[in-house]
Amino acid sequence: MEVILQNLTKKFPGRDRKRREDVIAVNDFTFEIPDGELIGLLGPSGCGKSTTLNLISGLIKPTSGRIFFGEDDVTDLPPENRGIGLVFQNYALYPHLTVRQNILFPLENLKGKDRLTKSQMAERALQAAGLVQIEELMERKPKELSGGQQQRVAIARALVKRPRVLLLDEPLSNLDARLRLQTREEIRRIQKETGITTIFVTHDQEEAMSISDRIVVMRDGVVQQIGKPQEVYDNPVNLFVAKFLGTPPINVFDGRVRGGKLYIGEEAVLDVADVPDQSVYAAVRPEGFLPAGDGPLSCALTGVEVMGRDISVVSKNKASLNPAVRAIIGTENRVDRGAIVRFALKPGKVFLFRTDSEQRIPFEVK
Ligand code: ATP
């Protein structure tokens, strides 16, 4: 099912004593989600992710704008008539019901032409349980399950009505690191198997990047960038997006362009022939540094951490806006443990941003 958001805006009345103006939680969001895609809605706390999801689910009404599921304008429909499956961070299972009864619950309330016979319901519940691989837990109560298992039950319960759209709000937040990894792969598998258009809200960029067909990066209610995870990582439109994606984070320096060269401090570190003279933020991905004895950028070495596959070189530079400069290099490289480490920069891993608007300044990579 294709989902279309048209100029979606949600304002909440400002109630704070010091701040009376409305909070614009979602600001003019327009986006078409093709049938069968998994979209990751991503951004820091308070950027409007949950509000967007709640608008799509119908739990809250937009101030303006429309929402379509395919041809259907669902903007004024209540949640129960939209054909959605919802999964929240806290699994919200009924504690006194077994897993089977929890999964059956949404089917028991179907009315009119949607009503199912007892055996149809049982079959559907088993199918949904099979998708999330919990068939052997059907007679247990929620408190007898691990967090990961409870979340699977919640997903099965969301799938049992065969929703047109699946909405997941931070579904992995209550799980420990290992389970998170496992469960996110599960969600991807289930989504691929069922082909249900899915919107997944998270503040964890790695999570969103790893399972989404496309990500939407939001800030203060405004969409910053939409694209395939790799495209957004490789081509951030502004400094906010560049900083939000990637671990370790991108290294940002105060820089200057003079006569077609990028300067960090007094060192000319890169040719940027087509960029006019100006002050810039120069941002370098951790994998954009190449240790080289005659490299143009010099940093004061503070540590070298061997991490198996890679080496993390930690250093300092006066122009760095991050507390430390972090370079990730392959183990085939040698870093002499002197006081100074010199780097060449990979042009494709360096981005320039305006210091006023923080928008990207394109330059030709030679
Ligand atoms: P988090 O990751 O912390 O859940 P989020 O990105 O999901 O954050 P939202 O919950 O959508 O953010 O909130 C967006 C903005 O709208 C915030 O500034 C929040 O304070 C405000 N907001 C959300 N719900 C309400 C409400 N019912 N009344 C007033 N303001 C609200």
XYZ file of C-alpha atoms and ligand atoms in Angstrom:
397
model
C 0.000 0.000 0.000
C 1.375 3.367 -1.073
C 1.285 6.039 1.656
C 1.143 9.696 0.636
C 1.669 12.570 3.033
C 0.632 15.934 1.615
C 1.797 19.119 3.356
C 1.231 17.469 6.707
C 1.459 19.921 9.610
C 0.750 19.468 13.311
C 0.796 22.338 15.763
C 0.318 21.910 19.494
C -0.751 24.919 21.550
C 2.173 26.415 23.507
C 1.396 26.038 27.197
C 4.775 26.830 28.698
C 4.786 29.936 30.861
C 7.728 31.425 28.978
C 6.746 30.173 25.541
C 3.195 30.810 24.482
C 3.573 30.293 20.745
C 2.485 26.992 19.165
C 4.882 24.060 18.974
C 5.108 23.018 15.321
C 5.826 19.326 15.835
C 5.549 18.485 12.128
C 5.989 21.218 9.565
C 4.759 20.830 5.971
C 5.813 17.225 5.462
C 5.258 15.951 1.915
C 6.368 12.455 0.979
C 5.248 9.487 -1.101
C 6.130 6.081 0.285
C 5.933 3.440 -2.450
C 4.128 0.174 -1.784
C 6.244 -2.324 0.143
C 9.023 0.012 1.282
C 10.449 0.175 4.784
C 10.988 3.791 5.753
C 13.105 4.815 8.745
C 11.989 8.079 10.381
C 15.070 9.384 12.095
C 16.046 12.354 14.209
C 16.913 13.522 17.710
C 14.436 13.537 20.570
C 11.600 15.985 20.005
C 12.069 16.334 16.235
C 8.542 15.140 15.457
C 8.995 11.457 14.598
C 6.312 10.078 16.917
C 3.920 12.866 15.977
C 4.337 11.962 12.306
C 3.647 8.309 13.072
C 0.632 9.208 15.203
C -0.739 11.311 12.359
C -0.404 8.378 9.971
C -2.042 6.044 12.491
C -4.905 8.462 13.166
C -4.198 8.701 16.896
C -3.915 12.460 16.373
C -5.431 14.771 13.752
C -3.268 17.042 11.570
C -3.651 20.811 11.803
C -3.466 20.837 8.013
C -2.500 18.552 5.149
C -3.836 15.209 3.948
C -2.876 11.532 4.272
C -3.657 8.954 1.580
C -3.328 5.172 1.657
C -3.302 4.461 -2.070
C -6.380 6.241 -3.455
C -8.091 6.431 -0.039
C -7.996 9.746 1.778
C -7.700 8.499 5.372
C -7.139 11.923 6.993
C -10.491 11.905 8.766
C -10.748 8.171 9.449
C -10.330 6.878 13.022
C -7.347 4.556 13.602
C -9.470 1.373 13.664
C -10.715 2.023 10.122
C -7.334 2.728 8.571
C -6.019 -0.814 8.343
C -2.857 -0.188 10.321
C -0.756 -2.329 12.643
C 0.926 -0.457 15.486
C 3.869 -1.518 17.632
C 5.204 0.661 20.436
C 8.341 0.662 22.529
C 6.511 -0.796 25.551
C 4.958 -3.939 24.216
C 1.541 -3.158 25.774
C 0.456 -6.796 25.957
C -2.494 -7.809 28.129
C -0.795 -9.412 31.157
C -3.689 -11.723 32.074
C -4.006 -13.177 28.556
C -1.811 -15.872 27.021
C 0.278 -15.159 23.939
C -2.389 -16.849 21.799
C -5.162 -14.749 23.351
C -3.114 -11.571 22.951
C -2.623 -12.274 19.258
C -6.272 -13.259 18.770
C -7.546 -10.148 20.531
C -7.688 -7.776 17.517
C -9.553 -10.421 15.482
C -12.254 -10.914 18.095
C -13.390 -7.341 17.709
C -13.831 -7.457 13.934
C -17.367 -6.613 12.901
C -19.679 -7.092 9.906
C -18.113 -8.467 6.751
C -14.686 -8.646 8.389
C -15.852 -11.129 11.067
C -13.941 -14.407 11.067
C -14.941 -17.883 12.258
C -13.131 -19.367 15.256
C -11.056 -21.654 13.047
C -10.141 -18.806 10.665
C -9.002 -16.770 13.666
C -6.940 -19.636 15.033
C -5.300 -20.118 11.648
C -4.493 -16.413 11.315
C -3.028 -16.300 14.823
C -0.811 -19.272 14.077
C 0.338 -17.726 10.831
C 1.263 -14.464 12.573
C 3.031 -16.393 15.353
C 4.917 -18.355 12.682
C 6.116 -15.152 11.031
C 7.752 -14.010 14.251
C 8.712 -17.565 15.267
C 6.931 -17.843 18.601
C 4.639 -20.826 17.876
C 5.997 -22.760 20.843
C 5.196 -19.939 23.288
C 1.480 -19.646 22.569
C 0.233 -20.798 25.976
C 2.545 -18.599 28.059
C 1.623 -15.348 29.760
C 3.636 -12.194 28.873
C 5.501 -12.175 32.203
C 6.911 -15.602 31.317
C 8.612 -14.168 28.213
C 11.839 -12.263 27.635
C 11.659 -8.682 26.347
C 12.525 -9.800 22.838
C 9.827 -12.470 22.894
C 7.264 -9.970 24.185
C 8.100 -7.634 21.347
C 7.622 -10.480 18.864
C 4.164 -11.104 20.306
C 3.391 -7.389 19.903
C 4.514 -7.587 16.273
C 2.411 -10.736 15.692
C -0.578 -8.958 17.198
C -0.020 -6.015 14.837
C 0.270 -8.348 11.825
C -2.687 -10.621 12.551
C -5.235 -8.246 11.014
C -3.116 -8.130 7.845
C -2.665 -4.375 8.032
C -2.179 -2.199 4.956
C 0.539 -0.269 6.760
C 2.742 -1.272 9.691
C 3.846 1.488 12.068
C 6.669 0.848 14.533
C 7.565 3.438 17.183
C 11.008 2.758 18.688
C 10.151 -0.973 18.854
C 13.646 -2.014 19.927
C 14.388 0.551 22.633
C 13.639 -1.741 25.561
C 15.868 -4.561 24.324
C 19.518 -5.116 25.194
C 22.173 -4.535 22.523
C 22.299 -8.102 21.226
C 18.555 -8.554 21.082
C 18.186 -5.227 19.358
C 20.446 -6.388 16.580
C 18.663 -9.711 16.250
C 15.175 -8.236 16.425
C 15.895 -5.542 13.859
C 17.005 -8.218 11.416
C 13.790 -10.084 12.224
C 11.715 -7.006 11.494
C 13.451 -6.640 8.157
C 12.830 -10.299 7.314
C 9.150 -10.126 8.294
C 8.702 -6.919 6.345
C 10.267 -8.481 3.236
C 8.176 -11.635 3.618
C 4.882 -9.801 4.051
C 5.640 -6.870 1.723
C 3.743 -4.528 4.062
C 4.621 -0.858 3.722
C 6.335 -0.095 7.018
C 7.317 3.077 8.830
C 9.859 2.662 11.570
C 10.626 5.432 14.052
C 13.996 5.518 15.790
C 16.530 8.010 17.103
C 19.277 5.435 16.456
C 20.887 6.240 13.136
C 22.652 2.911 12.834
C 19.388 1.060 13.337
C 17.605 3.148 10.710
C 20.476 2.904 8.220
C 20.755 -0.858 8.572
C 17.172 -1.869 7.835
C 15.515 0.944 5.881
C 14.987 1.150 2.138
C 14.987 4.891 2.652
C 15.485 7.153 5.617
C 13.855 10.469 6.447
C 16.011 12.706 8.642
C 13.975 15.221 10.660
C 14.907 18.219 12.783
C 12.500 20.461 14.702
C 9.520 19.157 12.757
C 11.142 19.804 9.385
C 12.330 17.108 6.993
C 15.999 17.656 6.256
C 16.695 14.894 3.752
C 15.087 11.756 2.316
C 17.043 9.057 0.506
C 18.638 5.645 0.523
C 20.792 5.326 3.655
C 24.070 5.182 1.726
C 23.113 8.116 -0.495
C 22.288 10.295 2.492
C 25.506 9.251 4.246
C 27.579 9.993 1.128
C 25.744 13.199 0.218
C 24.377 15.009 3.274
C 22.580 18.226 2.315
C 23.592 20.087 5.459
C 25.838 19.937 8.503
C 23.036 18.601 10.733
C 22.507 15.522 8.537
C 26.259 14.998 8.173
C 26.673 15.056 11.948
C 23.632 12.909 12.664
C 24.734 9.945 10.519
C 27.809 7.858 11.197
C 29.688 6.384 14.152
C 32.168 7.607 15.137
C 30.658 10.961 14.130
C 32.000 13.057 11.298
C 34.959 15.298 12.220
C 34.135 18.983 11.828
C 36.818 21.658 11.514
C 36.763 25.431 11.208
C 38.111 25.861 7.702
C 38.836 28.516 5.093
C 38.865 28.420 1.326
C 41.524 30.672 -0.242
C 42.551 30.572 -3.890
C 40.916 27.200 -4.566
C 42.477 25.471 -1.583
C 40.869 24.325 1.647
C 42.834 25.374 4.714
C 42.516 23.796 8.144
C 44.560 26.027 10.423
C 47.546 27.114 8.332
C 47.641 23.890 6.317
C 46.267 23.620 2.769
C 44.680 20.182 2.951
C 42.653 19.820 -0.264
C 42.148 21.333 -3.737
C 38.649 22.772 -4.044
C 39.248 24.814 -7.195
C 35.621 25.708 -7.919
C 34.775 27.043 -4.424
C 34.888 30.848 -3.895
C 36.973 32.209 -1.014
C 35.060 32.013 2.289
C 35.065 30.578 5.790
C 33.578 27.067 5.889
C 32.900 24.116 8.107
C 35.082 21.324 6.746
C 33.725 17.920 7.725
C 35.695 14.706 7.248
C 34.260 11.215 7.721
C 36.450 9.065 10.023
C 37.271 6.842 7.033
C 38.345 9.888 5.014
C 41.841 10.116 6.539
C 44.887 8.429 5.037
C 47.971 8.335 7.243
C 50.840 9.568 5.103
C 54.272 10.786 6.194
C 53.964 13.809 3.895
C 50.189 14.275 4.355
C 49.089 17.922 4.511
C 47.010 17.756 7.738
C 48.935 17.412 10.967
C 47.336 16.436 14.251
C 48.720 15.787 17.727
C 48.415 12.064 18.333
C 46.689 11.079 21.570
C 45.952 7.406 21.055
C 45.841 4.445 18.684
C 43.213 1.759 19.310
C 43.396 -1.482 17.362
C 39.854 -2.760 16.918
C 40.459 -6.017 15.031
C 39.435 -5.076 11.504
C 40.333 -1.392 11.821
C 42.570 0.988 13.679
C 41.113 4.042 15.372
C 43.540 6.944 15.488
C 42.623 9.602 18.035
C 44.291 12.980 17.777
C 43.870 16.685 18.391
C 43.813 19.658 16.071
C 43.287 23.285 17.109
C 40.685 23.842 14.367
C 38.650 20.774 15.294
C 35.161 21.455 16.626
C 34.922 17.902 17.993
C 36.779 17.222 21.263
C 38.982 14.711 19.403
C 39.703 13.941 15.763
C 38.818 10.302 15.107
C 40.215 8.548 12.046
C 39.352 4.949 11.182
C 41.982 3.286 9.012
C 42.657 -0.254 7.823
C 45.066 -2.477 9.774
C 47.377 -2.548 6.735
C 48.312 1.037 7.575
C 51.132 1.897 9.937
C 50.877 4.728 12.377
C 54.153 5.771 13.906
C 53.598 6.553 17.523
C 55.252 9.934 17.415
C 53.838 13.160 18.745
C 52.412 14.199 15.379
C 50.373 12.176 12.895
C 50.005 13.422 9.320
C 47.024 12.684 7.114
C 46.049 13.063 3.489
C 42.289 13.430 2.974
C 40.083 11.399 0.618
C 38.205 14.109 -1.325
C 34.962 12.071 -1.540
C 34.852 11.885 2.245
C 35.235 15.619 2.804
C 32.185 17.920 2.824
C 32.130 21.700 3.015
C 29.274 23.620 4.625
C 28.440 27.326 4.788
C 29.043 28.823 8.202
C 25.741 30.782 8.150
C 23.093 28.397 6.756
C 25.149 25.219 7.330
C 24.100 24.111 3.823
C 26.467 22.016 1.733
C 28.882 23.751 -0.633
C 29.468 21.449 -3.585
C 32.937 21.051 -5.039
C 34.288 18.941 -7.832
C 36.158 15.863 -6.644
C 39.163 15.351 -8.929
P 11.227 11.318 20.991
O 12.311 10.629 20.225
O 11.725 11.971 22.247
O 9.993 10.488 21.204
P 9.987 12.661 18.737
O 10.910 13.005 17.631
O 9.127 11.478 18.563
O 10.777 12.594 20.114
P 7.534 14.111 19.146
O 7.053 13.283 20.271
O 6.865 13.919 17.830
O 9.105 13.967 18.958
O 7.405 15.650 19.585
C 7.692 16.731 18.696
C 7.471 18.055 19.418
O 6.105 18.222 19.710
C 8.196 18.160 20.753
O 8.643 19.487 20.884
C 7.109 17.866 21.770
O 7.353 18.529 22.997
C 5.869 18.402 21.096
N 4.662 17.642 21.456
C 4.408 16.337 21.225
N 3.194 15.974 21.658
C 2.648 17.092 22.224
C 1.384 17.392 22.859
N 0.443 16.466 22.987
N 1.204 18.656 23.308
C 2.149 19.614 23.147
N 3.346 19.403 22.553
C 3.587 18.168 22.080
